[in-house]
Amino acid sequence: MKWTQARRAQKMNPSVIREILKVTEKPGIISFAGGLPSPKTFPVSAFAAACEKVLREDAHAALQYAASEGYATLREMVAAGLPWKVDPAQVLITTGSQQGLDLIAKILIDEGSRVLVETPTYLGALQAFTPMEPEIVGVASTDEGVDLADLRAKAAGARFFYVLPNFQNPTGRTMTEAHRAALSEQAAQLGLPMVEDNPYGDLWFDTPPPLPLTARNPEGCVYLGSFSKVLAPGLRLGFMVAPPSLYPKLLQAKQAADLHSPGFNQRMVAEVMKDGFLDRHVPTIRALYKSQRDAMLAAMKRDMPEGVEWNTPAGGMFLWVRLPEGMNAIDLLPKAVERNVAFVPGWAFYADKADARTLRLSFVTSSVDQINFGIAALAEAIREMRKETS
Ligand SMILES: Cc1ncc(COP(=O)(O)O)c(C=O)c1O
């Protein structure tokens, strides 16, 4: 039997990261490559109690088909927890924020549509957008934010600009208040809608990040949030806040995709979150991740040879590193794996021309001892490669 695949299926690629992670699945390896939250942060006993309660008090509804919009109590909680006035009617519960990206791709992208992304950007968004056959264009970006002149030059006809203002994946960057204000103003002037993805915003270390872009222009933005990083990714629960002009179409796409996100999980999350649980729980995640970030920064400072550059993320899970001139992170990976340490080469995160010198390190799933060992091993691999290339 010959199956003829749709053109869009041919556009789908295995996640480069998954492929890389296979190489790194050797016993004893210290992996800075994954994008997983630390399992130590999963509130297991709170879930056990909530699970028992939902089954005892609300089992029939929890196990039945339900509304595509999501569980009303959870939608209200989401709306009330956001730092601008949100009508719960504009909240759509999704099967992870990844589904939000997929629904956006389905309703906003035609073949050839221009979609703008930061440089670099979240790989999972590129995967969600690509099957719709858009022209994905990277907007020049630095630690300070998006290059507004480049944005202006590329915005004509774009369907939307996909942005991650807080502790970005992969770079760990955060946009300043001034930059957000300027970007919002620019986007409004250009008539450019924005899709704001914010799974890491609660994971700040010293001070909360400035207000989301959506708060400044709710009509011109779709906002994506997630329970993956503050509760657990296995729940597969996230949400979107969409303007009334877009919500009904997103809802239809959601219905077609999976009817609704698991009602049982939604009730469990609502049960866990009531009475301000996140206000007590999230600070423990921040403290853990901050100590791991600090350990990684100290190890980098101690061990890295001259010419290696990295940033200081103010939250989230990732550190972004740039190798010295003439070096390439893809060639470095096997040398690092030989020394039992893994990372993700940065090229996977670029929509167009990649900076081959970049790489992403996650600091959240390794202990401080592992971070110390792993960074020393990575530094050694870099020194060896430098000898070979010089
Ligand atoms: C920037 C970004 N957006 C979306 C997601 C998807 O998250 P989830 O579907 O678990 O909510 C991730 C996951 O790592 C991410 O880093």
Short mmCIF file of C-alpha atoms and ligand atoms in Angstrom, two decimals:
data_model
loop_
_atom_site.label_atom_id
_atom_site.label_comp_id
_atom_site.label_asym_id
_atom_site.label_seq_id
_atom_site.Cartn_x
_atom_site.Cartn_y
_atom_site.Cartn_z
CA MET A 1 0.00 0.00 0.00
CA LYS A 2 1.37 3.40 -0.94
CA TRP A 3 0.29 6.18 1.36
CA THR A 4 0.49 9.63 -0.17
CA GLN A 5 1.32 12.14 2.51
CA ALA A 6 -0.01 15.68 2.55
CA ARG A 7 2.46 18.44 1.75
CA ARG A 8 2.14 19.67 5.32
CA ALA A 9 3.19 16.26 6.66
CA GLN A 10 6.35 16.52 4.61
CA LYS A 11 7.05 19.84 6.32
CA MET A 12 6.96 18.19 9.73
CA ASN A 13 10.36 17.28 11.09
CA PRO A 14 11.25 15.29 14.16
CA SER A 15 12.14 17.77 16.89
CA VAL A 16 15.85 18.37 16.51
CA ILE A 17 16.05 18.48 20.27
CA ARG A 18 14.49 15.03 20.63
CA GLU A 19 17.01 13.70 18.12
CA ILE A 20 19.84 15.32 20.04
CA LEU A 21 18.53 14.01 23.33
CA LYS A 22 18.76 10.47 21.91
CA VAL A 23 22.52 10.96 21.48
CA THR A 24 22.71 12.16 25.04
CA GLU A 25 20.81 9.22 26.54
CA LYS A 26 23.92 7.43 27.64
CA PRO A 27 24.14 6.31 31.25
CA GLY A 28 25.80 8.75 33.59
CA ILE A 29 25.51 11.74 31.28
CA ILE A 30 24.85 15.15 32.83
CA SER A 31 22.28 16.72 30.58
CA PHE A 32 21.88 20.48 30.34
CA ALA A 33 20.04 19.76 27.09
CA GLY A 34 16.44 19.08 28.17
CA GLY A 35 13.76 21.69 28.61
CA LEU A 36 12.08 19.83 31.48
CA PRO A 37 11.12 21.40 34.80
CA SER A 38 12.71 19.84 37.88
CA PRO A 39 10.53 16.93 39.09
CA LYS A 40 11.39 18.00 42.64
CA THR A 41 8.98 20.89 42.13
CA PHE A 42 5.91 18.76 41.34
CA PRO A 43 3.43 19.11 44.23
CA VAL A 44 2.65 15.40 44.45
CA SER A 45 0.83 15.32 47.79
CA ALA A 46 -1.35 18.30 46.83
CA PHE A 47 -2.32 16.40 43.68
CA ALA A 48 -3.02 13.21 45.62
CA ALA A 49 -5.40 15.08 47.94
CA ALA A 50 -7.06 16.97 45.06
CA CYS A 51 -7.45 13.80 43.01
CA GLU A 52 -9.16 12.03 45.88
CA LYS A 53 -11.45 15.00 46.52
CA VAL A 54 -12.46 15.46 42.88
CA LEU A 55 -13.31 11.76 42.61
CA ARG A 56 -15.24 11.83 45.86
CA GLU A 57 -17.23 15.00 45.21
CA ASP A 58 -17.39 15.54 41.47
CA ALA A 59 -16.50 12.28 39.73
CA HIS A 60 -19.33 12.18 37.21
CA ALA A 61 -18.67 15.64 35.83
CA ALA A 62 -14.91 15.19 36.00
CA LEU A 63 -15.05 11.98 33.96
CA GLN A 64 -17.69 13.17 31.46
CA TYR A 65 -17.25 15.07 28.16
CA ALA A 66 -17.23 18.79 28.85
CA ALA A 67 -17.24 22.27 27.32
CA SER A 68 -14.50 23.09 24.80
CA GLU A 69 -13.84 26.44 26.51
CA GLY A 70 -12.69 24.65 29.66
CA TYR A 71 -13.83 24.22 33.26
CA ALA A 72 -15.55 27.45 34.33
CA THR A 73 -13.93 27.62 37.78
CA LEU A 74 -10.46 27.23 36.30
CA ARG A 75 -11.14 29.87 33.63
CA GLU A 76 -12.23 32.27 36.38
CA MET A 77 -9.09 31.50 38.40
CA VAL A 78 -6.89 32.09 35.36
CA ALA A 79 -8.57 35.42 34.60
CA ALA A 80 -8.34 36.55 38.23
CA GLY A 81 -4.63 35.61 38.40
CA LEU A 82 -3.54 37.74 35.43
CA PRO A 83 -2.20 41.24 36.04
CA TRP A 84 -4.72 43.03 33.81
CA LYS A 85 -8.50 42.97 33.62
CA VAL A 86 -9.47 39.74 31.86
CA ASP A 87 -13.01 38.53 31.27
CA PRO A 88 -13.13 34.75 31.96
CA ALA A 89 -15.15 34.50 28.71
CA GLN A 90 -11.91 35.29 26.84
CA VAL A 91 -9.99 32.42 28.49
CA LEU A 92 -9.66 29.15 26.54
CA ILE A 93 -8.15 26.21 28.41
CA THR A 94 -5.76 24.33 26.13
CA THR A 95 -3.92 21.03 26.19
CA GLY A 96 -0.65 22.72 27.11
CA SER A 97 0.32 26.07 25.64
CA GLN A 98 1.79 24.04 22.78
CA GLN A 99 -1.79 23.42 21.65
CA GLY A 100 -2.37 27.16 21.76
CA LEU A 101 0.44 27.56 19.22
CA ASP A 102 -1.09 24.86 17.03
CA LEU A 103 -4.56 26.47 17.12
CA ILE A 104 -3.06 29.86 16.28
CA ALA A 105 -1.22 28.32 13.34
CA LYS A 106 -4.45 26.77 12.06
CA ILE A 107 -6.57 29.90 12.21
CA LEU A 108 -4.03 32.59 11.30
CA ILE A 109 -1.59 31.09 8.78
CA ASP A 110 -2.20 30.43 5.10
CA GLU A 111 0.39 29.06 2.73
CA GLY A 112 2.96 31.82 2.21
CA SER A 113 1.71 34.01 5.09
CA ARG A 114 4.45 36.00 6.72
CA VAL A 115 4.99 35.20 10.40
CA LEU A 116 7.57 37.11 12.44
CA VAL A 117 9.55 35.53 15.26
CA GLU A 118 12.38 36.64 17.52
CA THR A 119 15.95 35.57 16.74
CA PRO A 120 16.33 32.94 18.11
CA THR A 121 12.92 31.61 19.16
CA TYR A 122 11.12 28.63 20.72
CA LEU A 123 11.59 25.55 18.56
CA GLY A 124 8.13 24.16 19.39
CA ALA A 125 6.55 27.29 17.90
CA LEU A 126 8.51 26.83 14.68
CA GLN A 127 7.27 23.22 14.63
CA ALA A 128 3.66 24.30 15.16
CA PHE A 129 3.77 27.03 12.49
CA THR A 130 5.80 25.26 9.77
CA PRO A 131 3.17 22.72 8.56
CA MET A 132 0.91 25.63 7.56
CA GLU A 133 3.66 26.61 5.10
CA PRO A 134 4.24 30.19 6.21
CA GLU A 135 7.19 32.38 5.40
CA ILE A 136 8.76 32.53 8.86
CA VAL A 137 10.97 35.60 9.22
CA GLY A 138 13.34 36.20 12.13
CA VAL A 139 13.46 39.73 13.55
CA ALA A 140 16.91 40.73 14.81
CA SER A 141 16.98 40.58 18.62
CA THR A 142 19.54 41.31 21.32
CA ASP A 143 19.60 41.07 25.12
CA GLU A 144 17.82 44.43 25.17
CA GLY A 145 14.94 43.21 23.04
CA VAL A 146 13.74 43.25 19.46
CA ASP A 147 15.38 45.53 16.89
CA LEU A 148 12.45 47.84 16.19
CA ALA A 149 13.88 49.12 12.90
CA ASP A 150 14.19 45.54 11.67
CA LEU A 151 10.63 44.86 12.87
CA ARG A 152 9.36 47.85 10.89
CA ALA A 153 11.25 46.71 7.81
CA LYS A 154 9.73 43.22 7.96
CA ALA A 155 6.22 43.85 9.29
CA ALA A 156 4.37 44.56 6.05
CA GLY A 157 1.61 42.00 5.59
CA ALA A 158 2.74 39.85 8.53
CA ARG A 159 -0.07 37.87 10.17
CA PHE A 160 1.50 38.21 13.64
CA PHE A 161 4.71 38.56 15.61
CA TYR A 162 5.39 35.68 18.04
CA VAL A 163 7.18 36.99 21.15
CA LEU A 164 8.42 35.67 24.50
CA PRO A 165 9.14 38.70 26.68
CA ASN A 166 9.96 36.77 29.90
CA PHE A 167 13.01 34.53 30.43
CA GLN A 168 12.83 33.47 26.83
CA ASN A 169 13.34 29.94 25.62
CA PRO A 170 16.11 29.50 24.50
CA THR A 171 18.03 32.65 25.54
CA GLY A 172 16.71 33.39 29.04
CA ARG A 173 16.31 37.04 27.95
CA THR A 174 13.72 39.40 29.43
CA MET A 175 12.40 42.57 27.80
CA THR A 176 12.66 45.72 29.89
CA GLU A 177 9.66 47.90 30.70
CA ALA A 178 10.87 50.60 28.30
CA HIS A 179 11.31 48.07 25.52
CA ARG A 180 7.85 46.60 26.06
CA ALA A 181 6.32 50.06 25.90
CA ALA A 182 8.19 50.85 22.69
CA LEU A 183 7.38 47.47 21.10
CA SER A 184 3.68 47.76 21.97
CA GLU A 185 3.52 51.23 20.51
CA GLN A 186 5.36 50.16 17.39
CA ALA A 187 3.13 47.10 16.88
CA ALA A 188 -0.01 49.21 17.34
CA GLN A 189 1.25 51.77 14.80
CA LEU A 190 2.10 49.02 12.32
CA GLY A 191 -1.23 47.25 12.91
CA LEU A 192 0.81 44.16 13.73
CA PRO A 193 -0.93 41.58 15.98
CA MET A 194 1.26 39.82 18.55
CA VAL A 195 1.16 36.34 20.04
CA GLU A 196 2.72 36.56 23.49
CA ASP A 197 3.94 33.26 24.97
CA ASN A 198 4.62 33.38 28.69
CA PRO A 199 5.21 29.96 30.28
CA TYR A 200 8.14 31.17 32.43
CA GLY A 201 6.91 34.57 33.70
CA ASP A 202 6.26 33.36 37.27
CA LEU A 203 9.74 31.90 37.60
CA TRP A 204 11.53 35.20 38.39
CA PHE A 205 14.45 35.21 40.81
CA ASP A 206 14.71 38.70 42.32
CA THR A 207 11.99 40.91 40.90
CA PRO A 208 8.86 40.14 38.88
CA PRO A 209 9.07 41.02 35.18
CA PRO A 210 7.23 44.06 33.81
CA LEU A 211 3.59 43.83 32.66
CA PRO A 212 2.89 41.56 29.67
CA LEU A 213 2.50 43.08 26.21
CA THR A 214 -1.11 41.86 26.12
CA ALA A 215 -1.96 43.99 29.16
CA ARG A 216 -1.02 47.05 27.09
CA ASN A 217 -3.12 46.12 24.07
CA PRO A 218 -5.53 43.21 24.75
CA GLU A 219 -7.28 43.66 21.38
CA GLY A 220 -4.03 43.33 19.48
CA CYS A 221 -2.56 40.31 21.27
CA VAL A 222 -3.21 36.67 22.05
CA TYR A 223 -1.65 35.62 25.35
CA LEU A 224 -0.51 32.04 26.06
CA GLY A 225 0.04 30.69 29.56
CA SER A 226 0.88 27.29 31.00
CA PHE A 227 0.57 25.21 34.15
CA SER A 228 3.58 23.13 33.07
CA LYS A 229 6.28 25.15 34.78
CA VAL A 230 4.42 26.08 37.98
CA LEU A 231 2.64 22.76 38.61
CA ALA A 232 3.55 19.88 36.27
CA PRO A 233 3.89 19.44 32.50
CA GLY A 234 2.30 15.97 32.57
CA LEU A 235 -1.07 17.58 33.25
CA ARG A 236 -0.94 19.00 29.71
CA LEU A 237 -2.83 22.10 30.69
CA GLY A 238 -2.33 25.64 29.50
CA PHE A 239 -4.55 28.51 28.47
CA MET A 240 -4.95 31.31 26.03
CA VAL A 241 -6.53 34.73 26.41
CA ALA A 242 -7.85 35.89 23.06
CA PRO A 243 -9.75 39.01 21.97
CA PRO A 244 -13.46 38.60 21.17
CA SER A 245 -12.69 39.02 17.46
CA LEU A 246 -10.58 35.83 17.48
CA TYR A 247 -11.98 33.68 20.30
CA PRO A 248 -14.83 31.94 18.41
CA LYS A 249 -12.47 30.70 15.66
CA LEU A 250 -9.92 29.46 18.19
CA LEU A 251 -12.74 27.65 19.97
CA GLN A 252 -13.83 25.95 16.74
CA ALA A 253 -10.25 24.88 16.08
CA LYS A 254 -10.02 23.58 19.64
CA GLN A 255 -13.24 21.59 19.22
CA ALA A 256 -11.89 20.01 16.07
CA ALA A 257 -8.56 19.23 17.67
CA ASP A 258 -9.62 17.45 20.87
CA LEU A 259 -13.15 18.54 21.91
CA HIS A 260 -11.75 19.78 25.21
CA SER A 261 -8.76 19.44 27.51
CA PRO A 262 -9.06 16.72 30.19
CA GLY A 263 -11.83 17.79 32.58
CA PHE A 264 -10.45 15.65 35.36
CA ASN A 265 -7.06 17.40 35.20
CA GLN A 266 -8.72 20.81 35.03
CA ARG A 267 -10.74 20.11 38.19
CA MET A 268 -7.66 18.79 39.97
CA VAL A 269 -5.69 21.91 39.08
CA ALA A 270 -8.55 24.15 40.23
CA GLU A 271 -8.72 22.21 43.48
CA VAL A 272 -4.94 22.46 44.03
CA MET A 273 -4.86 26.17 43.19
CA LYS A 274 -7.71 27.31 45.39
CA ASP A 275 -6.77 29.16 48.59
CA GLY A 276 -3.62 30.67 47.10
CA PHE A 277 -1.57 27.48 46.72
CA LEU A 278 0.58 28.95 43.97
CA ASP A 279 1.53 31.90 46.20
CA ARG A 280 3.14 29.39 48.55
CA HIS A 281 4.40 26.89 45.99
CA VAL A 282 5.93 29.04 43.24
CA PRO A 283 8.43 30.79 45.59
CA THR A 284 9.92 27.35 46.35
CA ILE A 285 10.50 26.78 42.62
CA ARG A 286 12.05 30.24 42.28
CA ALA A 287 14.41 29.60 45.18
CA LEU A 288 15.51 26.21 43.81
CA TYR A 289 16.06 27.45 40.25
CA LYS A 290 17.85 30.58 41.46
CA SER A 291 20.33 28.49 43.48
CA GLN A 292 20.94 26.31 40.42
CA ARG A 293 21.37 29.35 38.16
CA ASP A 294 23.85 30.81 40.64
CA ALA A 295 25.79 27.54 40.75
CA MET A 296 25.96 27.44 36.97
CA LEU A 297 27.05 31.07 36.68
CA ALA A 298 29.77 30.54 39.32
CA ALA A 299 31.00 27.40 37.54
CA MET A 300 31.01 29.18 34.17
CA LYS A 301 33.03 32.04 35.63
CA ARG A 302 35.48 29.63 37.22
CA ASP A 303 35.96 27.21 34.33
CA MET A 304 35.20 28.74 30.95
CA PRO A 305 38.14 29.72 28.76
CA GLU A 306 38.46 33.30 27.56
CA GLY A 307 36.23 34.27 24.68
CA VAL A 308 33.20 32.25 25.82
CA GLU A 309 30.25 34.58 26.51
CA TRP A 310 27.03 33.96 28.43
CA ASN A 311 24.15 35.95 29.90
CA THR A 312 22.67 36.18 33.40
CA PRO A 313 19.01 35.16 33.13
CA ALA A 314 16.78 36.88 35.69
CA GLY A 315 14.43 33.88 35.81
CA GLY A 316 13.29 30.80 33.92
CA MET A 317 15.37 27.73 33.15
CA PHE A 318 18.02 28.56 30.55
CA LEU A 319 21.44 30.09 30.08
CA TRP A 320 22.53 31.14 26.58
CA VAL A 321 26.17 30.71 25.65
CA ARG A 322 28.26 31.91 22.70
CA LEU A 323 31.48 30.16 21.79
CA PRO A 324 34.57 32.04 20.64
CA GLU A 325 35.00 33.01 16.98
CA GLY A 326 35.61 30.08 14.65
CA MET A 327 33.89 27.51 16.88
CA ASN A 328 30.69 25.65 16.20
CA ALA A 329 28.33 24.24 18.84
CA ILE A 330 27.26 21.30 16.66
CA ASP A 331 30.86 20.08 16.37
CA LEU A 332 31.34 20.64 20.08
CA LEU A 333 28.43 18.38 21.08
CA PRO A 334 30.08 14.96 20.45
CA LYS A 335 33.19 16.12 22.30
CA ALA A 336 31.04 17.17 25.23
CA VAL A 337 29.06 13.90 25.16
CA GLU A 338 32.40 11.98 25.27
CA ARG A 339 32.98 13.84 28.54
CA ASN A 340 29.49 12.98 29.77
CA VAL A 341 27.86 16.37 29.38
CA ALA A 342 25.16 17.46 26.90
CA PHE A 343 23.57 20.71 25.70
CA VAL A 344 21.44 21.88 22.77
CA PRO A 345 23.27 23.59 19.90
CA GLY A 346 21.62 26.95 19.26
CA TRP A 347 21.02 26.51 15.52
CA ALA A 348 17.84 24.53 16.23
CA PHE A 349 16.17 27.71 17.50
CA TYR A 350 16.67 29.95 14.47
CA ALA A 351 13.97 30.55 11.86
CA ASP A 352 16.48 31.58 9.22
CA LYS A 353 20.22 32.22 9.44
CA ALA A 354 21.56 30.54 12.58
CA ASP A 355 24.42 31.68 14.78
CA ALA A 356 26.34 28.38 14.91
CA ARG A 357 28.40 29.55 17.88
CA THR A 358 25.44 29.54 20.29
CA LEU A 359 24.16 26.86 22.65
CA ARG A 360 21.48 26.48 25.34
CA LEU A 361 22.09 25.15 28.84
CA SER A 362 19.25 24.24 31.21
CA PHE A 363 20.23 24.70 34.85
CA VAL A 364 17.11 23.27 36.50
CA THR A 365 17.33 19.48 36.29
CA SER A 366 20.93 19.02 37.54
CA SER A 367 22.15 19.14 41.14
CA VAL A 368 24.83 21.66 42.11
CA ASP A 369 27.44 18.84 42.06
CA GLN A 370 26.34 17.83 38.58
CA ILE A 371 26.43 21.46 37.45
CA ASN A 372 30.00 21.81 38.74
CA PHE A 373 31.13 18.58 37.08
CA GLY A 374 29.24 19.27 33.85
CA ILE A 375 30.47 22.82 33.35
CA ALA A 376 34.07 21.78 34.05
CA ALA A 377 33.69 19.00 31.45
CA LEU A 378 32.14 21.37 28.93
CA ALA A 379 34.95 23.88 29.44
CA GLU A 380 37.47 21.11 28.83
CA ALA A 381 35.71 20.12 25.60
CA ILE A 382 35.82 23.76 24.47
CA ARG A 383 39.55 24.00 25.24
CA GLU A 384 40.23 20.83 23.29
CA MET A 385 38.22 22.09 20.33
CA ARG A 386 40.00 25.41 20.42
CA LYS A 387 43.36 23.62 20.19
CA GLU A 388 42.10 21.73 17.15
CA THR A 389 40.72 24.81 15.40
CA SER A 390 43.65 27.15 16.09
C1 LIG B 1 8.29 29.05 25.11
C2 LIG B 1 7.46 27.85 25.30
N1 LIG B 1 6.19 27.86 24.88
C3 LIG B 1 5.39 26.80 25.03
C4 LIG B 1 5.86 25.64 25.61
C5 LIG B 1 4.94 24.48 25.71
O1 LIG B 1 4.56 24.27 27.02
P1 LIG B 1 3.29 23.42 27.48
O2 LIG B 1 2.64 22.88 26.24
O3 LIG B 1 3.81 22.36 28.35
O4 LIG B 1 2.40 24.39 28.18
C6 LIG B 1 7.17 25.58 26.07
C7 LIG B 1 7.69 24.34 26.67
O5 LIG B 1 8.82 24.17 26.99
C8 LIG B 1 8.00 26.72 25.91
O6 LIG B 1 9.27 26.73 26.31
#
